Amino acid sequence: DAKTTQPPSMDCAEGRAANLPCNHSTISGNEYVYWYRQIHSQGPQYIIHGLKNNETNEMASLIITEDRKSSTLILPHATLRDTAVYYCIVRELTGNQFYFGTGTSLTVIP
Amino acid sequence: EAGVAQSPRYKIIEKRQSVAFWCNPISGHATLYWYQQILGQGPKLLIQFQNNGVVDDSQLPKDRFSAERLKGVDSTLKIQPAKLEDSAVYLCASSKGLAGADTQYFGPGTRLTVL
């Protein structure tokens, strides 16, 4: 079962930052937080992951709270191509499965 | 590098027929996953291989679904006989290993419609 809670949908104006929240209140110390997105009719695409520290790459930034019970994915300058379903996933260090929930459907509005 | 390849992209069959899907993972990736994604839901893991061995098939409906990865590279997922509720997108993913920090890379999926 998914261990995360995400809002079902969000809108964001093109060019603005999109902040996607995720609650994972039962996360344990050896679990990573992963973010994937799925554009319509495509397979999920890896975005970013982290354990404790905030992370940034060319696609996004991941902010993890100090207690690790929640995180936020930030797309700094959303474009229309960022319209997708975004999944927040927690995964054990030694675990195998990714438990996908229903994700957040982000719509970037022109 | 080339991504995960899947074929066919679309398949329409009638219930009780058989169907097979093929996946070729990223070169050098030891672990291969098959997921089922029903419309409006997130992907659900069906089976996981490491090289040619099964690591986890606890969610695979074994009475009708089977999968193999004989040479530890490409893989085939089969459904026999298909039911209406098997209509879904079947996604293949691969990763270098099993460690928690390993990223899974997904193919485009095969959309199955069972009539």
Coordinates of C-alpha atoms in Angstrom, one line a residue:
Chain A
D1 CA 0.0 0.0 0.0
A2 CA 1.1 3.5 -0.7
K3 CA 2.6 5.3 2.3
T4 CA 2.1 8.8 1.0
T5 CA -0.8 11.3 0.7
Q6 CA -1.0 13.8 -2.1
P7 CA -3.7 16.2 -3.2
P8 CA -5.5 14.8 -6.2
S9 CA -5.1 17.9 -8.4
M10 CA -3.4 21.3 -8.6
D11 CA -3.2 24.1 -11.1
C12 CA -0.2 26.3 -11.8
A13 CA 0.3 29.3 -14.0
E14 CA 2.9 28.9 -16.8
G15 CA 6.3 30.4 -15.7
R16 CA 5.5 30.3 -12.0
A17 CA 6.9 27.8 -9.5
A18 CA 4.8 24.7 -9.0
N19 CA 5.0 23.4 -5.4
L20 CA 3.7 19.8 -5.0
P21 CA 3.2 18.6 -1.4
C22 CA 3.5 15.1 -0.1
N23 CA 2.8 13.7 3.4
H24 CA 4.6 10.6 4.5
S25 CA 4.1 10.7 8.2
T26 CA 5.0 7.0 8.8
I27 CA 8.3 7.2 6.9
S28 CA 11.1 5.3 8.6
G29 CA 14.8 6.2 8.9
N30 CA 16.0 4.1 6.0
E31 CA 13.3 5.1 3.5
Y32 CA 14.0 7.3 0.5
V33 CA 11.5 9.8 -1.0
Y34 CA 11.2 9.5 -4.7
W35 CA 9.3 11.6 -7.2
Y36 CA 8.1 10.4 -10.6
R37 CA 5.8 12.0 -13.1
Q38 CA 3.7 10.5 -15.8
I39 CA 2.7 12.5 -18.9
H40 CA -0.4 11.2 -20.7
S41 CA 0.2 7.9 -22.5
Q42 CA 3.8 7.6 -21.4
G43 CA 5.6 5.6 -18.8
P44 CA 6.5 7.2 -15.5
Q45 CA 9.6 9.4 -15.6
Y46 CA 12.1 9.7 -12.8
I47 CA 12.4 13.3 -11.4
I48 CA 14.4 13.3 -8.2
H49 CA 14.9 11.4 -4.9
G50 CA 16.4 12.1 -1.4
L51 CA 16.8 10.7 2.0
K52 CA 17.3 13.6 4.5
N53 CA 18.9 16.5 2.7
N54 CA 17.3 18.8 0.2
E55 CA 18.1 17.9 -3.4
T56 CA 18.2 19.8 -6.6
N57 CA 18.8 18.7 -10.2
E58 CA 18.1 20.1 -13.6
M59 CA 14.4 19.2 -13.4
A60 CA 13.4 20.1 -9.9
S61 CA 14.1 20.6 -6.2
L62 CA 13.1 18.4 -3.4
I63 CA 12.6 19.9 0.0
I64 CA 12.3 17.4 2.9
T65 CA 11.2 18.6 6.3
E66 CA 13.5 18.0 9.2
D67 CA 11.2 15.4 10.7
R68 CA 11.0 13.8 7.3
K69 CA 7.2 13.5 7.6
S70 CA 6.5 15.6 4.5
S71 CA 8.2 16.9 1.4
T72 CA 7.7 19.3 -1.4
L73 CA 8.6 18.9 -5.1
I74 CA 9.3 22.3 -6.7
L75 CA 9.3 22.9 -10.4
P76 CA 10.9 26.4 -10.5
H77 CA 9.4 27.6 -13.8
A78 CA 6.5 25.5 -14.9
T79 CA 5.8 25.0 -18.6
L80 CA 2.9 23.5 -20.4
R81 CA 5.0 20.3 -20.9
D82 CA 5.1 19.9 -17.1
T83 CA 1.3 19.0 -17.1
A84 CA 1.3 15.4 -15.8
V85 CA 0.5 13.2 -12.8
Y86 CA 3.2 13.5 -10.1
Y87 CA 3.8 10.6 -7.8
C88 CA 5.5 10.8 -4.5
I89 CA 6.9 7.4 -3.3
V90 CA 8.7 6.2 -0.3
R91 CA 11.0 3.2 -0.6
E92 CA 13.1 1.2 1.9
L93 CA 16.8 1.2 1.5
T94 CA 16.7 -2.6 1.1
G95 CA 13.2 -2.8 -0.3
N96 CA 12.2 -3.6 -3.8
Q97 CA 8.8 -2.3 -4.4
F98 CA 7.7 1.2 -5.5
Y99 CA 4.2 1.8 -4.1
F100 CA 2.5 4.3 -6.4
G101 CA -0.5 6.0 -5.0
T102 CA -2.9 8.0 -7.3
G103 CA -0.6 11.0 -7.4
T104 CA -1.3 14.7 -8.0
S105 CA -2.6 15.7 -11.4
L106 CA -0.8 19.0 -12.2
T107 CA -2.2 21.2 -14.9
V108 CA -0.1 24.1 -16.1
I109 CA -2.3 26.9 -17.3
P110 CA -1.1 29.3 -20.1
Chain B
E1 CA 21.7 5.4 -23.8
A2 CA 18.6 3.6 -25.2
G3 CA 15.6 3.4 -22.9
V4 CA 13.4 0.5 -22.0
A5 CA 11.7 -0.9 -25.1
Q6 CA 8.3 -2.5 -25.1
S7 CA 6.1 -4.1 -27.8
P8 CA 3.5 -4.0 -28.9
R9 CA 2.3 -0.5 -27.9
Y10 CA -1.4 -1.4 -28.3
K11 CA -3.3 -4.7 -28.2
I12 CA -7.0 -5.5 -28.5
I13 CA -8.2 -9.0 -27.8
E14 CA -11.4 -10.8 -26.8
K15 CA -11.9 -12.3 -23.3
R16 CA -10.5 -15.8 -22.9
Q17 CA -7.8 -15.1 -25.6
S18 CA -4.1 -15.1 -24.8
V19 CA -1.7 -12.3 -25.2
A20 CA 2.0 -11.7 -24.7
F21 CA 4.0 -8.6 -24.1
W22 CA 7.8 -8.1 -24.6
C23 CA 10.3 -5.9 -22.8
N24 CA 13.9 -5.1 -23.4
P25 CA 15.5 -3.3 -20.5
I26 CA 18.3 -0.8 -20.5
S27 CA 21.6 -2.5 -21.3
G28 CA 23.4 -3.6 -18.2
H29 CA 20.4 -3.3 -15.9
A30 CA 20.1 -6.4 -13.7
T31 CA 16.6 -5.8 -12.3
L32 CA 13.4 -5.8 -14.4
Y33 CA 9.9 -5.0 -13.3
W34 CA 6.5 -5.5 -14.8
Y35 CA 3.7 -3.2 -13.6
Q36 CA -0.1 -3.1 -14.3
Q37 CA -1.7 0.3 -14.5
I38 CA -5.5 0.5 -14.5
L39 CA -7.0 3.7 -15.8
G40 CA -7.0 6.4 -13.1
Q41 CA -4.7 4.5 -10.8
G42 CA -1.0 4.4 -10.2
P43 CA 1.1 1.5 -11.4
K44 CA 1.0 -1.7 -9.4
L45 CA 4.0 -4.1 -9.3
L46 CA 3.2 -7.6 -10.8
I47 CA 6.6 -9.2 -10.8
Q48 CA 10.3 -8.3 -10.3
F49 CA 13.3 -10.2 -11.7
Q50 CA 17.0 -9.9 -10.8
N51 CA 18.9 -11.3 -13.7
N52 CA 16.9 -14.4 -14.6
G53 CA 15.5 -15.1 -11.1
V54 CA 12.2 -14.0 -9.6
V55 CA 12.6 -11.6 -6.6
D56 CA 9.0 -10.8 -6.0
D57 CA 5.8 -12.2 -7.7
S58 CA 3.5 -11.8 -4.7
Q59 CA 1.1 -9.6 -6.7
L60 CA 1.0 -11.7 -9.8
P61 CA -2.3 -13.5 -10.5
K62 CA -0.5 -16.8 -11.2
D63 CA -3.6 -18.6 -12.4
R64 CA -3.6 -16.6 -15.6
F65 CA -0.4 -14.4 -15.6
S66 CA 3.1 -15.7 -16.2
A67 CA 6.4 -14.0 -16.9
E68 CA 9.9 -15.1 -17.8
R69 CA 13.4 -13.7 -18.2
L70 CA 15.2 -16.7 -19.4
K71 CA 18.6 -15.2 -20.3
G72 CA 18.5 -12.4 -17.8
V73 CA 18.0 -9.7 -20.4
D74 CA 14.6 -9.3 -22.1
S75 CA 11.4 -10.5 -20.7
T76 CA 7.9 -11.7 -21.7
L77 CA 4.7 -11.3 -19.7
K78 CA 1.8 -13.5 -20.8
I79 CA -1.9 -13.5 -19.9
Q80 CA -3.9 -16.7 -20.6
P81 CA -6.9 -16.5 -20.6
A82 CA -7.6 -12.8 -20.5
K83 CA -10.5 -11.3 -18.5
L84 CA -12.2 -8.0 -19.0
E85 CA -10.6 -6.6 -15.8
D86 CA -7.1 -7.2 -17.3
S87 CA -7.7 -4.1 -19.5
A88 CA -4.8 -1.8 -18.5
V89 CA -1.4 -0.5 -19.4
Y90 CA 1.4 -2.9 -18.8
L91 CA 4.6 -1.1 -17.9
C92 CA 8.1 -2.6 -17.9
A93 CA 10.9 -0.9 -15.9
S94 CA 14.5 -1.7 -15.2
S95 CA 17.2 -0.6 -12.7
K96 CA 20.9 -1.3 -12.3
G97 CA 20.4 -3.3 -9.0
L98 CA 18.1 -3.7 -6.1
A99 CA 19.4 -1.1 -3.6
G100 CA 16.9 1.4 -2.3
A101 CA 18.6 4.3 -4.1
D102 CA 18.5 2.6 -7.5
T103 CA 16.3 4.5 -9.9
Q104 CA 13.7 2.6 -12.0
Y105 CA 13.4 3.6 -15.6
F106 CA 10.1 2.9 -17.4
G107 CA 9.2 2.0 -20.9
P108 CA 6.2 3.5 -22.8
G109 CA 3.9 0.6 -21.9
T110 CA 1.5 -1.7 -23.7
R111 CA -2.1 -0.7 -23.6
L112 CA -4.3 -3.8 -23.5
T113 CA -8.0 -3.7 -24.2
V114 CA -10.0 -6.9 -23.5
L115 CA -13.4 -6.9 -25.2

